[in-house]
XYZ file of C-alpha atoms in Angstrom:
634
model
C 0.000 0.000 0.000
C 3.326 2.302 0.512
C 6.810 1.930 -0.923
C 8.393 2.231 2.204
C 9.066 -1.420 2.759
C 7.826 -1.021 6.611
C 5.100 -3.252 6.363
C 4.665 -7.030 5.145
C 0.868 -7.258 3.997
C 1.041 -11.019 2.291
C -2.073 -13.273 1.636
C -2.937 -16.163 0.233
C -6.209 -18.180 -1.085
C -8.094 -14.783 -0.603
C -7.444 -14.207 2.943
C -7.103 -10.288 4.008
C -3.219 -9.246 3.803
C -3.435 -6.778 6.486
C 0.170 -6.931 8.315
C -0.103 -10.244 7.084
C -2.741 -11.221 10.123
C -3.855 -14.470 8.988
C -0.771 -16.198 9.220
C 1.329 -17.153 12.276
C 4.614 -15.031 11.951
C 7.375 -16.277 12.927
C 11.520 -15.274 12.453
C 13.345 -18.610 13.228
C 10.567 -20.063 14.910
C 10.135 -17.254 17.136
C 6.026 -15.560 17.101
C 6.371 -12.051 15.979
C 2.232 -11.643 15.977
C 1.926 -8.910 18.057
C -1.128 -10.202 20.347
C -2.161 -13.095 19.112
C -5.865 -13.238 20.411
C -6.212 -9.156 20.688
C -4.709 -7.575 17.684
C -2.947 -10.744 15.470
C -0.990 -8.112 13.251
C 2.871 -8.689 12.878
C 4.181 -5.009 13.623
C 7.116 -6.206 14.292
C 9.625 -6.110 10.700
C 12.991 -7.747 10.040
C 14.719 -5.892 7.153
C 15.134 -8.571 3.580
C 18.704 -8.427 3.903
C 18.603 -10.418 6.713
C 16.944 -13.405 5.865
C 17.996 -16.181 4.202
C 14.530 -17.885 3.638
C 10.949 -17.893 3.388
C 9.243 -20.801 5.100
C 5.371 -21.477 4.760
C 4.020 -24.200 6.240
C -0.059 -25.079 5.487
C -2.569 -27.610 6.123
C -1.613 -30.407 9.086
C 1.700 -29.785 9.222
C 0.649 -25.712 10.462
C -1.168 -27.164 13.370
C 2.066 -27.440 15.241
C 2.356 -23.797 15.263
C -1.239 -22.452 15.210
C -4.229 -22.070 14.311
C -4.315 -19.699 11.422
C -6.324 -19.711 7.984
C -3.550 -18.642 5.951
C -0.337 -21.202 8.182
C 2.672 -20.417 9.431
C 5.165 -18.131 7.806
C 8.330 -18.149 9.295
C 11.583 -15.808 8.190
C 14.824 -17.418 8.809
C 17.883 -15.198 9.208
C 21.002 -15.665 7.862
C 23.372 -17.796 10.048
C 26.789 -17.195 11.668
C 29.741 -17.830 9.463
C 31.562 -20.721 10.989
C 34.471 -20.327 8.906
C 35.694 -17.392 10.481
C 36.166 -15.601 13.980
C 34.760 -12.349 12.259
C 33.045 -12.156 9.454
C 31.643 -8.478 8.136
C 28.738 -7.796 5.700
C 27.541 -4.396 4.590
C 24.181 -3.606 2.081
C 24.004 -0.293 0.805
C 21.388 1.320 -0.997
C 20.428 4.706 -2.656
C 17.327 5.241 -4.458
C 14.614 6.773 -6.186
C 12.192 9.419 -3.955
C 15.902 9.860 -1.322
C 16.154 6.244 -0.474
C 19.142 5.447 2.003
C 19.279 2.552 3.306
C 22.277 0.760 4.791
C 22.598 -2.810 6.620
C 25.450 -4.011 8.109
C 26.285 -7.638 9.791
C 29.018 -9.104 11.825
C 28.802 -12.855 12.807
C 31.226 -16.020 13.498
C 32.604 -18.529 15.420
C 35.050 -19.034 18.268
C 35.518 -22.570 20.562
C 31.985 -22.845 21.214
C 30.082 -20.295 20.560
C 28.721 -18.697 17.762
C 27.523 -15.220 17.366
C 26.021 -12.839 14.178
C 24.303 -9.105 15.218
C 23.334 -6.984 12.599
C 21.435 -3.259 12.184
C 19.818 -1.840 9.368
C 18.701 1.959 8.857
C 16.639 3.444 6.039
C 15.133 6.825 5.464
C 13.021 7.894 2.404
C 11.556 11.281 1.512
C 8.056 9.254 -0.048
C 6.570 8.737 -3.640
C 3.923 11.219 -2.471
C 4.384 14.623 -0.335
C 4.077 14.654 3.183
C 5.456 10.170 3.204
C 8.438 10.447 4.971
C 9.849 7.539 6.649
C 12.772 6.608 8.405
C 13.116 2.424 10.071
C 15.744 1.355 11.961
C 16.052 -2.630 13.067
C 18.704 -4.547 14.983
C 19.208 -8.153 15.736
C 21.751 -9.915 18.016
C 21.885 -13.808 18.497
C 24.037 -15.865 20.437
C 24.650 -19.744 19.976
C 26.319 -21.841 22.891
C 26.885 -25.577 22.043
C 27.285 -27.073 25.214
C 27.786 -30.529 23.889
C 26.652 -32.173 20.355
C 23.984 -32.753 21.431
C 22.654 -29.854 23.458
C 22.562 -26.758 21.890
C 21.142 -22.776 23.554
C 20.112 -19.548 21.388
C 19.373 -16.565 23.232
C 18.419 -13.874 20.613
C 16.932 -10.297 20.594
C 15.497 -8.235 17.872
C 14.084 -4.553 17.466
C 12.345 -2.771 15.003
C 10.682 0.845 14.881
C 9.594 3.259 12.256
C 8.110 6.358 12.020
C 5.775 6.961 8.750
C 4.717 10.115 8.006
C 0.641 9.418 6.420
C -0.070 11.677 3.280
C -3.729 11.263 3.676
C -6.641 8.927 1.463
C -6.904 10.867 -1.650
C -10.483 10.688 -3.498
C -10.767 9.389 -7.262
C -10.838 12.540 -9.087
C -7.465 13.456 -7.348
C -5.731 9.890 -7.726
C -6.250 10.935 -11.286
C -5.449 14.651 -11.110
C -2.356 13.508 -9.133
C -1.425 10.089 -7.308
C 1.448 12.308 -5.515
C -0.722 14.425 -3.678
C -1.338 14.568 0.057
C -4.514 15.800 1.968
C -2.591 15.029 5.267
C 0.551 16.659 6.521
C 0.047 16.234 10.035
C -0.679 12.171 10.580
C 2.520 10.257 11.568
C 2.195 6.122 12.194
C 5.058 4.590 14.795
C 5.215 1.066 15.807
C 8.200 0.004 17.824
C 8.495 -3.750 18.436
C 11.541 -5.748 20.794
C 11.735 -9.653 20.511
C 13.485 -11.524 22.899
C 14.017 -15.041 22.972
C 15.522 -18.183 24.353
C 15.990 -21.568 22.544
C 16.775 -25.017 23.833
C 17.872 -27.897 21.861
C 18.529 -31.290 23.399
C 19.155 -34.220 20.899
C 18.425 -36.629 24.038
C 18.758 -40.030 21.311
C 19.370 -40.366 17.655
C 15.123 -40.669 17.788
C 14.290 -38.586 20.264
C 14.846 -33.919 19.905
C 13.362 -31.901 22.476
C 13.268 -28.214 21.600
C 11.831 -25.214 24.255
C 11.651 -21.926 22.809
C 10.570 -19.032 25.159
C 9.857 -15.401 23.861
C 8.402 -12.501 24.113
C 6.795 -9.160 22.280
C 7.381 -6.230 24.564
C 6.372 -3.249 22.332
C 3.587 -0.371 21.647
C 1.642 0.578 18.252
C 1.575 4.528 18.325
C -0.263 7.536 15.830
C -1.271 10.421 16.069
C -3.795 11.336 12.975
C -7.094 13.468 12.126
C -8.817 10.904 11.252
C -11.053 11.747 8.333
C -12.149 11.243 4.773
C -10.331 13.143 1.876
C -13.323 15.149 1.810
C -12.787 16.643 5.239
C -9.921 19.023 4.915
C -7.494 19.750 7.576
C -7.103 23.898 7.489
C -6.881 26.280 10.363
C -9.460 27.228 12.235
C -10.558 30.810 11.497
C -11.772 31.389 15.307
C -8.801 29.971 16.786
C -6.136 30.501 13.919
C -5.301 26.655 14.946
C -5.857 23.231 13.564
C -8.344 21.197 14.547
C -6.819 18.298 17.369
C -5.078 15.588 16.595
C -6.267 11.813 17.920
C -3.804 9.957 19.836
C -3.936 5.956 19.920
C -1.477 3.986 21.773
C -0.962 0.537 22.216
C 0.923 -1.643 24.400
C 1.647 -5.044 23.725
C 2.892 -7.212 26.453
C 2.748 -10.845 24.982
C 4.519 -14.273 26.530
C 4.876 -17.174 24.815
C 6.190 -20.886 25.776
C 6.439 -23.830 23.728
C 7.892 -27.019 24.240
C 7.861 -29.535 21.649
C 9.559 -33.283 20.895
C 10.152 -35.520 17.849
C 10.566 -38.845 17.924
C 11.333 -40.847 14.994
C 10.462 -45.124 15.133
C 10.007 -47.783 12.623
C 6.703 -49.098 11.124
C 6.450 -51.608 8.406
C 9.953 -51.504 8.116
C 9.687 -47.289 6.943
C 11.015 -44.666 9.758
C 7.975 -42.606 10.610
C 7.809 -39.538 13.410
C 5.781 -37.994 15.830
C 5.915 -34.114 16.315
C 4.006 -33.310 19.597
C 3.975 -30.445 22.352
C 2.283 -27.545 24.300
C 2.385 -24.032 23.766
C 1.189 -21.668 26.784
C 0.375 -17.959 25.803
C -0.006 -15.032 28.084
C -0.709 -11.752 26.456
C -2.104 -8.255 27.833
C -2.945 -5.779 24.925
C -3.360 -2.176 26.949
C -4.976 -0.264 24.554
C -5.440 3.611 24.939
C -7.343 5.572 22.288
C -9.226 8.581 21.129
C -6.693 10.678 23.496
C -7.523 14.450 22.552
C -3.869 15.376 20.915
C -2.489 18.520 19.973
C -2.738 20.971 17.150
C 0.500 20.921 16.331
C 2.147 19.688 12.949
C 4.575 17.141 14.279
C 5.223 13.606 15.762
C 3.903 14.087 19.126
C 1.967 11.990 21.699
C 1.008 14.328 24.164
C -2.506 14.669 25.298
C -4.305 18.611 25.539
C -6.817 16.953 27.753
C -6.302 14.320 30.119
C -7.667 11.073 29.826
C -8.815 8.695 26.981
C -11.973 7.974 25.659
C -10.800 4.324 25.601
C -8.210 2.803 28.276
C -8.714 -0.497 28.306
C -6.950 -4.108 29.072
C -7.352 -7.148 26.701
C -5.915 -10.046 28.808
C -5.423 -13.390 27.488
C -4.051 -16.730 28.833
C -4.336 -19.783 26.470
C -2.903 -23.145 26.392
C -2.402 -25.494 23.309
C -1.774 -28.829 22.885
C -0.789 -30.279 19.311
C 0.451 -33.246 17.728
C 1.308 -34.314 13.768
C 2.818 -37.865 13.144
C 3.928 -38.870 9.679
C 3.468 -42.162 8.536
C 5.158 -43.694 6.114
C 3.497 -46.670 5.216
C 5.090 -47.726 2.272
C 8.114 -46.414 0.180
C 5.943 -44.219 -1.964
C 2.602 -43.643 0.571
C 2.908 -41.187 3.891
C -0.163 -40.115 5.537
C -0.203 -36.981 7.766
C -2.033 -36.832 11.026
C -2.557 -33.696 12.822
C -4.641 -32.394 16.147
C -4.567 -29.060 18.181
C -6.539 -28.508 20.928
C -6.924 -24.733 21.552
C -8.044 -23.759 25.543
C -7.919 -20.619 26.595
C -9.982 -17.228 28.247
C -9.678 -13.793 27.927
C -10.593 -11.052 30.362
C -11.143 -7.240 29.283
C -11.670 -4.574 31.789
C -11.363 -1.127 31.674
C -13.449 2.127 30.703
C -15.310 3.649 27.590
C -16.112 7.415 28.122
C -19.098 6.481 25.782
C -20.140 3.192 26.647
C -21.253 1.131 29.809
C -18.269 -1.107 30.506
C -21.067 -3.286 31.787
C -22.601 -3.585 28.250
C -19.153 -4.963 26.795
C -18.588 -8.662 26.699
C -15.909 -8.868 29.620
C -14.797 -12.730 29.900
C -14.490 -14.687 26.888
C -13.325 -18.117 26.270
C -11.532 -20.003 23.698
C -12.054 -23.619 23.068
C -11.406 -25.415 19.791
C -10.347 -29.230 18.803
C -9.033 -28.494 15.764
C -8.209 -31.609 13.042
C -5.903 -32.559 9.635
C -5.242 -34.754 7.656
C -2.840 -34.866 4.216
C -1.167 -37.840 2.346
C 1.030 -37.942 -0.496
C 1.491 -40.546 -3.253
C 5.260 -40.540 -5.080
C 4.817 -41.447 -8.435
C 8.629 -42.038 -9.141
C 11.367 -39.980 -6.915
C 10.595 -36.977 -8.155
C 6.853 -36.830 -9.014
C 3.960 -36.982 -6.622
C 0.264 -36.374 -5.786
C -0.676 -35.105 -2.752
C -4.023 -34.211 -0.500
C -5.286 -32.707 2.333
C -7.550 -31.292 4.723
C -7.296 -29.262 8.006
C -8.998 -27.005 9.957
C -8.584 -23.288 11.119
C -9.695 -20.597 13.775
C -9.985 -17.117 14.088
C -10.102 -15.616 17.679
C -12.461 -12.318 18.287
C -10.462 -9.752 18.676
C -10.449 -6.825 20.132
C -11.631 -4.227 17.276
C -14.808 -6.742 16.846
C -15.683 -6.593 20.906
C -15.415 -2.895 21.205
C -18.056 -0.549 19.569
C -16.266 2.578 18.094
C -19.239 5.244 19.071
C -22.159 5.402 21.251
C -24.221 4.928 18.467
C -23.053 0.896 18.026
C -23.826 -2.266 19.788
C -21.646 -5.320 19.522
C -23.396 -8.582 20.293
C -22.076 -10.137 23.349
C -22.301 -14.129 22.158
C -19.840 -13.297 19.228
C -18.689 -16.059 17.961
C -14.664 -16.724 16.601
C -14.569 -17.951 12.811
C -13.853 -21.045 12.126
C -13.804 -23.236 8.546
C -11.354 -25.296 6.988
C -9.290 -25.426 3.944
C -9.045 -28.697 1.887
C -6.198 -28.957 -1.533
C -5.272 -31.425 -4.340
C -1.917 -31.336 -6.119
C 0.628 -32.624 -8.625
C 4.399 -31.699 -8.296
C 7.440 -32.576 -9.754
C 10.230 -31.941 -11.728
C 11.461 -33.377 -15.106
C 14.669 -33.018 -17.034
C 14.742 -29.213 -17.009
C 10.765 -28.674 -15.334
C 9.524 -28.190 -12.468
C 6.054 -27.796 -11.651
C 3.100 -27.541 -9.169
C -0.628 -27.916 -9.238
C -2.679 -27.266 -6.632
C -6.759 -27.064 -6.488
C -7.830 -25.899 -3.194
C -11.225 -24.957 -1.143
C -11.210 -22.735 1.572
C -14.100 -22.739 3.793
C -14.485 -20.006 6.252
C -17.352 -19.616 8.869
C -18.789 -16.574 11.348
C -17.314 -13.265 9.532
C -17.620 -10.404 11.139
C -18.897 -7.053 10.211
C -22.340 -4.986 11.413
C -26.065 -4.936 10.741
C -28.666 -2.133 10.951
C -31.035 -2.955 14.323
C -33.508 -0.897 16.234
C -32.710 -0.115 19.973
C -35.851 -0.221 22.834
C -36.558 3.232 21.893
C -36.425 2.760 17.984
C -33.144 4.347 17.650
C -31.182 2.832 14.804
C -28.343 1.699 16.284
C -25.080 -0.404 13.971
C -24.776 -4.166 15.710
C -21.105 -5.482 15.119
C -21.511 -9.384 14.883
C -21.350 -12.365 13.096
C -22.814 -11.599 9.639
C -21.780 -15.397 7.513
C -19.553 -17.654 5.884
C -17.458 -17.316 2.879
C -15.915 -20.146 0.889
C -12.832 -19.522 -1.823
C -12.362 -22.528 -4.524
C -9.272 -21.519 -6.810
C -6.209 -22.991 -8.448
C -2.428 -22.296 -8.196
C -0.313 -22.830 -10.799
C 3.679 -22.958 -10.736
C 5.982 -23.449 -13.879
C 9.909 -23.255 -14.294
C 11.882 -24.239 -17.101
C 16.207 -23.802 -16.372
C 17.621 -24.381 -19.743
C 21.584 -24.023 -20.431
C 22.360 -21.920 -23.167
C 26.425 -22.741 -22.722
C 29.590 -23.130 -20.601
C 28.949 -19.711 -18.555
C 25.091 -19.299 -19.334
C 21.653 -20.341 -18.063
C 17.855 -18.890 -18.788
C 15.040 -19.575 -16.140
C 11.919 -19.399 -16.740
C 8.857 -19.466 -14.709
C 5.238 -18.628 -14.412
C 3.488 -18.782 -10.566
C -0.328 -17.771 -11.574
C -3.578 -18.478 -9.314
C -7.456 -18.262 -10.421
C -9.517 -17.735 -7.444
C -13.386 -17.359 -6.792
C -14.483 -15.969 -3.278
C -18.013 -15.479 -2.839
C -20.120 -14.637 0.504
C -22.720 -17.748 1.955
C -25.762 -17.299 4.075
C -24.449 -13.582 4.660
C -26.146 -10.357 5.586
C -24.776 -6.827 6.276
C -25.637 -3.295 6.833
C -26.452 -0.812 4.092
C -27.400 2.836 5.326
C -30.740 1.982 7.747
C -31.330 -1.511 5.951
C -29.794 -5.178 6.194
C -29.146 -6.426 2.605
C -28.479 -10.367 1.644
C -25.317 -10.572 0.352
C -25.239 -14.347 -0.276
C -23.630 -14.692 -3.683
C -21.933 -11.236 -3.532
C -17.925 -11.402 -4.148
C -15.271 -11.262 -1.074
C -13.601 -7.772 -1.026
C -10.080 -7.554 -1.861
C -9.817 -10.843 -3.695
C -9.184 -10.479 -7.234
C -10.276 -13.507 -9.682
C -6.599 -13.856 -11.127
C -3.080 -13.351 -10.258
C -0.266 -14.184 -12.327
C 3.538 -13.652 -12.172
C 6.007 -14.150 -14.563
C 9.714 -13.729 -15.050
C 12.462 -14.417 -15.980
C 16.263 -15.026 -14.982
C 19.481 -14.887 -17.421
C 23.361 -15.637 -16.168
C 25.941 -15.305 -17.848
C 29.373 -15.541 -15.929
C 29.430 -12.944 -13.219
C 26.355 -11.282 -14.308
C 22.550 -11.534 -14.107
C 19.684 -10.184 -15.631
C 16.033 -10.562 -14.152
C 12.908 -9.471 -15.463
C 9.252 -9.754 -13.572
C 5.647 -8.804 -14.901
C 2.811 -8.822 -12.683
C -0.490 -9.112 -13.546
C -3.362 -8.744 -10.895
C -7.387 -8.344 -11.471
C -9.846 -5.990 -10.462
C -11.575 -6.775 -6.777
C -14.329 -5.000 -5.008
C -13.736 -3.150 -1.799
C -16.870 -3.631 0.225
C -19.036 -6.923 0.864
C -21.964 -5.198 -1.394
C -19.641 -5.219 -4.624
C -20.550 -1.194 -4.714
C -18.614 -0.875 -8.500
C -19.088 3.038 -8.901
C -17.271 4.797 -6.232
C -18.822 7.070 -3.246
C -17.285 10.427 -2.935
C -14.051 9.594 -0.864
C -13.257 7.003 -2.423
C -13.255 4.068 0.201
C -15.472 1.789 -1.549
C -15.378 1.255 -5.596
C -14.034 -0.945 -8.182
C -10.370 -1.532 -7.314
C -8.886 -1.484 -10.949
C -6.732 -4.281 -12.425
C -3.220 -2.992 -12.857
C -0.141 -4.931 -14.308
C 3.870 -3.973 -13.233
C 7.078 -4.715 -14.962
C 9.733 -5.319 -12.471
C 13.830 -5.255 -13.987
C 17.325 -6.043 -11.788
C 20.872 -6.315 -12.898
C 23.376 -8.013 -10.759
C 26.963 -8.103 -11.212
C 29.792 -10.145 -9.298
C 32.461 -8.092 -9.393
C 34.582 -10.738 -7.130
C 33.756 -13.449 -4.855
C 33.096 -10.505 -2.152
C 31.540 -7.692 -4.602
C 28.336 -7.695 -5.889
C 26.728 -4.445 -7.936
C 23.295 -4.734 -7.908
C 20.241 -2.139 -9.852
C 16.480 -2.265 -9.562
C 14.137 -0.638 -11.515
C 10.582 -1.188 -10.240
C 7.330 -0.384 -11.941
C 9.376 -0.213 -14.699
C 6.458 1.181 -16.988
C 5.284 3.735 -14.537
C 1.893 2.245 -13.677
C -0.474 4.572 -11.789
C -2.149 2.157 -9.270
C -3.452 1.162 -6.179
C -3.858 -1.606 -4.046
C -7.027 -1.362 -1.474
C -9.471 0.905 -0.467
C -9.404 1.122 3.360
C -12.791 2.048 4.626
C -11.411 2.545 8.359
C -7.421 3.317 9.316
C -5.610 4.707 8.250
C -7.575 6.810 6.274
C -10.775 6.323 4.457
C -10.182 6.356 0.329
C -7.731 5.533 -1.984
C -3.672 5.220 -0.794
C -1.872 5.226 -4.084
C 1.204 2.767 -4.338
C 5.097 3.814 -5.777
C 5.490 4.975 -9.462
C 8.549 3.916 -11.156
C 11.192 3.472 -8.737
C 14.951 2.818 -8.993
C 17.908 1.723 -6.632
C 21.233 0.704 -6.701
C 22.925 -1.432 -4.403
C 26.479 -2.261 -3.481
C 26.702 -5.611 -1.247
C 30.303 -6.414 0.192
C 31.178 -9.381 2.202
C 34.548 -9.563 3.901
């Protein structure tokens, strides 16, 4: 939604990509969710230079982790060097719109231990006016290998940014100009620490026991006036002062232990294992908002008038236990088991300046049994069909408990989603293929959103609840071809495309004074196609990548409202296709020169149109952009 590179919003099978909230985040097995029960957003971001993977595990084998729709999406950093006492990395990076960013990295090995820490700063003037940004992140990990079997990890990591927010622009001026601001005074800041301790203990060649304790010690900051584009923010002729500024902070305190062992044992004369554990969670999401700010023009927090109209706790304390055992039951058939059993309770108390804390709902509990299954079928080494079907649950959170104004109502037997997600595929590779199939239903019950009621004294009130299901059928699609064109050169090839079909079931929501059936009607945000293509050519020390993007239109309410309202937050998002170019030269074994050029073509586009925060309308994403880069590893 912004080129500043702050934010991961990923999604998958038509699930919402907000901060990437329907997956279980993870760096190196660590949670980085920020409350996982009151506000499942991963604030917390570790810089791409980083990592050294991607990791996303779905269907049974997720269950281990959580119980998210979307799986578990874990980062992995890059590890120590253990072929020197000191080694030394440094990214830099200047760019289009004043990008600077720099990332440097120092790890190794002595006796031992092992050791990397690394810290990466980045400041950007914005596409648009008034989208200044500037991130810093830092990591530090330390390994201690007490024997070979029994290993320790104590690691901390850190990020904060501060984005300046140039406002929701209308359509008429995303067309006039998608530079533009109609904010100057709205600043963003989340600032996220993640500490953590890791246990190893091979205690047989069949038997690892691994404890992981960690925590998310943070708080989710901004300070905004909080209206449409069609609300201007100018002085006040009476007071010759802005209007004041809304202050929302959050604090998350979140605790997380997990203990888990695998243990590997023969069956029909195949090695299968058993993964099983418990995970204990004990979160407290102090939330203060709609604190009356100040007029001024810059980053500041402090309150004109004391108190908040909301200063409230969201305590949670849940316990899981899981289990997945693979069997392999012959040489080419494995069937996956998996079970989680979700137990848990959380407690909000606390004060609305506009609402009866008696009227909220102030205990709820959590209980789920939650089931998979998957199996694959090898039809030589390298070509298989596999299956399988688990299921998922979403917690109510917080936003979904709480009405925002005196004039809403949220039902107090709320109910968290649940649904399930069931896939059929055929992978494999082939001389110079590879390839991967995949047909997939996602099934996903008790939505949320609000429906138009009448109070005891005919008031129309807005009634946040359950309003239906949604299902998503689709298929994915992967292709690569790596062909050698010589001695010193190779071409890839590959396509990764994905047809999808969301539509609304047995589902009802509010329209102005009315309640209109929406069984049938599209799910917002979820295009029908997405398809990416690219390609990669080598020849000796240099590279040569290409990328083009091609994503369809999507609605962006639950009515499938096509001609926009006047600030833009509901409407046809358009289609829009990018062309994505990099060049990458090896100068030595420790040099590399590296250019981007995205949105090659200069595509004006956008992604969403938020109807809430952080800013009703449309936000405009990056025109063409370039960088260069200079990586050197010593």
């Amino acid at each position: 939604m912004d080129g500043t590179g702050n934010q991961m919003n990923i999604s998958t099978r038509g699930l919402d990509p907000h901060r990437s909230w329907e997956f279980n985040n993870r760096k190196d097995g660590v949670i980085t969710n920020s409350d996982m029960y009151g506000y499942p957003a991963s604030h917390y971001n570790i810089p791409m230079e980083a990592v050294e993977r991607i990791e996303l595990v779905r269907g049974t084998g997720s269950l281990q982790y959580g119980a998210q729709f979307g799986g578990m999406l874990n980062y992995i950093s890059k590890q120590p060097d253990t072929t020197k006492k000191v080694a030394l990395e440094s990214i830099n990076t200047l760019g289009s719109y004043g990008l600077v960013s720099t990332y440097n990295a120092v790890s190794g090995k002595t006796n031992k231990f092992r050791y990397s820490a690394w810290a990466n700063g980045k400041w950007i003037t914005g596409y648009r006016k008034n989208s200044d940004a500037s991130f810093d992140a830092e990591g530090v990990s330390l390994f201690y290998d007490a024997t070979k079997n029994l290993h320790f990890k104590l690691d901390w990591t850190h990020s904060n940014y501060i984005t300046h927010l140039p406002g929701p622009l209308t359509d008429s001026m995303f067309h006039a100009n998608p530079k533009m601001a109609t904010r100057s005074r709205n600043y963003y800041q989340p600032t996220i620490h993640v500490p953590s301790l890791t246990i190893g203990w091979n205690i047989t060649p069949s038997t690892k026991l691994q404890f992981i304790s960690s925590a998310i010690r943070g708080a989710r900051n901004s300070v905004m006036f909080d209206k449409p584009a069609t609300v201007t923010d100018t002085i006040i002729p009476a007071t010759l002062q802005y209007n004041k500024r809304q202050v929302d902070i959050d604090h998350f305190n979140s605790y997380t232990s997990e203990l888990r062992v695998l243990q590997t044992y023969k069956l029909l004369k195949h090695t299968s294992a058993l993964a099983a554990g418990i995970q204990y969670m004990n979160n407290d999401l102090h939330r203060r908002q709609q604190g009356k700010g100040t007029t001024g023009s810059d980053y500041d927090l402090t309150l004109s008038t004391t108190g908040w109209g909301r200063d409230l706790h969201y305590k949670t304390k849940n316990i899981a236990l899981f289990a997945e055992n693979h069997w392999l039951l012959t040489k080419r058939f494995s069937v996956n088991t998996g079970a989680r059993m979700e137990i848990g309770e959380t407690n909000m108390t606390g004060t609305t300046v506009y609402y009866d804390a008696a009227e909220l709902p102030n205990k709820i509990k959590h209980k789920f049994p939650l089931f998979g299954v998957s199996s694959q079928f090898d039809l030589t080494n390298d070509i298989n069909i596999y299956a399988g079907w688990s299921q998922s649950y979403r917690p109510v959170m917080f936003k979904d408990i709480v009405p925002q104004s005196i004039y809403e109502v949220s039902d107090k037997n709320l109910k968290d989603a649940y649904g399930y997600t069931a896939e059929l595929g055929f992978r494999g590779n082939w001389e110079f293929l590879k390839w991967d199939v995949t047909g997939f239903y996602l099934q996903y019950n008790n939505r949320m959103g609000t429906l138009a009621q009448t109070d005891t004294a005919g008031n129309l009130i807005v009634y946040r609840t359950n309003i239906g299901n949604s299902q998503t059928s689709g298929l994915e699609f992967f292709l690569q071809g790596d062909f050698l064109l010589g001695n010193n050169a190779n071409l890839s090839l590959f396509t990764s495309s994905s047809y999808m079909d969301a539509r609304y079931q047995d589902a009802t929501i509010k329209s102005g004074d009315k309640n209109v059936n929406i069984d049938g009607n599209k799910v917002e945000t979820v295009p029908n196609f997405i398809t990416r293509n690219g390609l990669t050519l080598k020849f000796s020390s240099i590279s040569f990548s290409a990328l083009y993007s091609y994503i369809a239109e999507s609605f962006a309410d639950p009515l499938n409202t096509e001609t926009p309202n006047a600030s833009g937050s509901v409407g046809l998002v358009p289609s829009y296709q990018l062309l994505d170019l990099n060049l990458a030269v090896h100068l030595t074994g420790k040099i590399k020169l590296q250019a981007n050029l995205n949105n090659a073509l200069d595509a004006h586009y956008f992604t969403k149109r938020p109807q809430f925060y952080p800013g009703p309308g449309i936000w405009p994403s990056d025109g063409r952009t370039f960088s260069g880069t200079v990586a050197i590893k010593i």
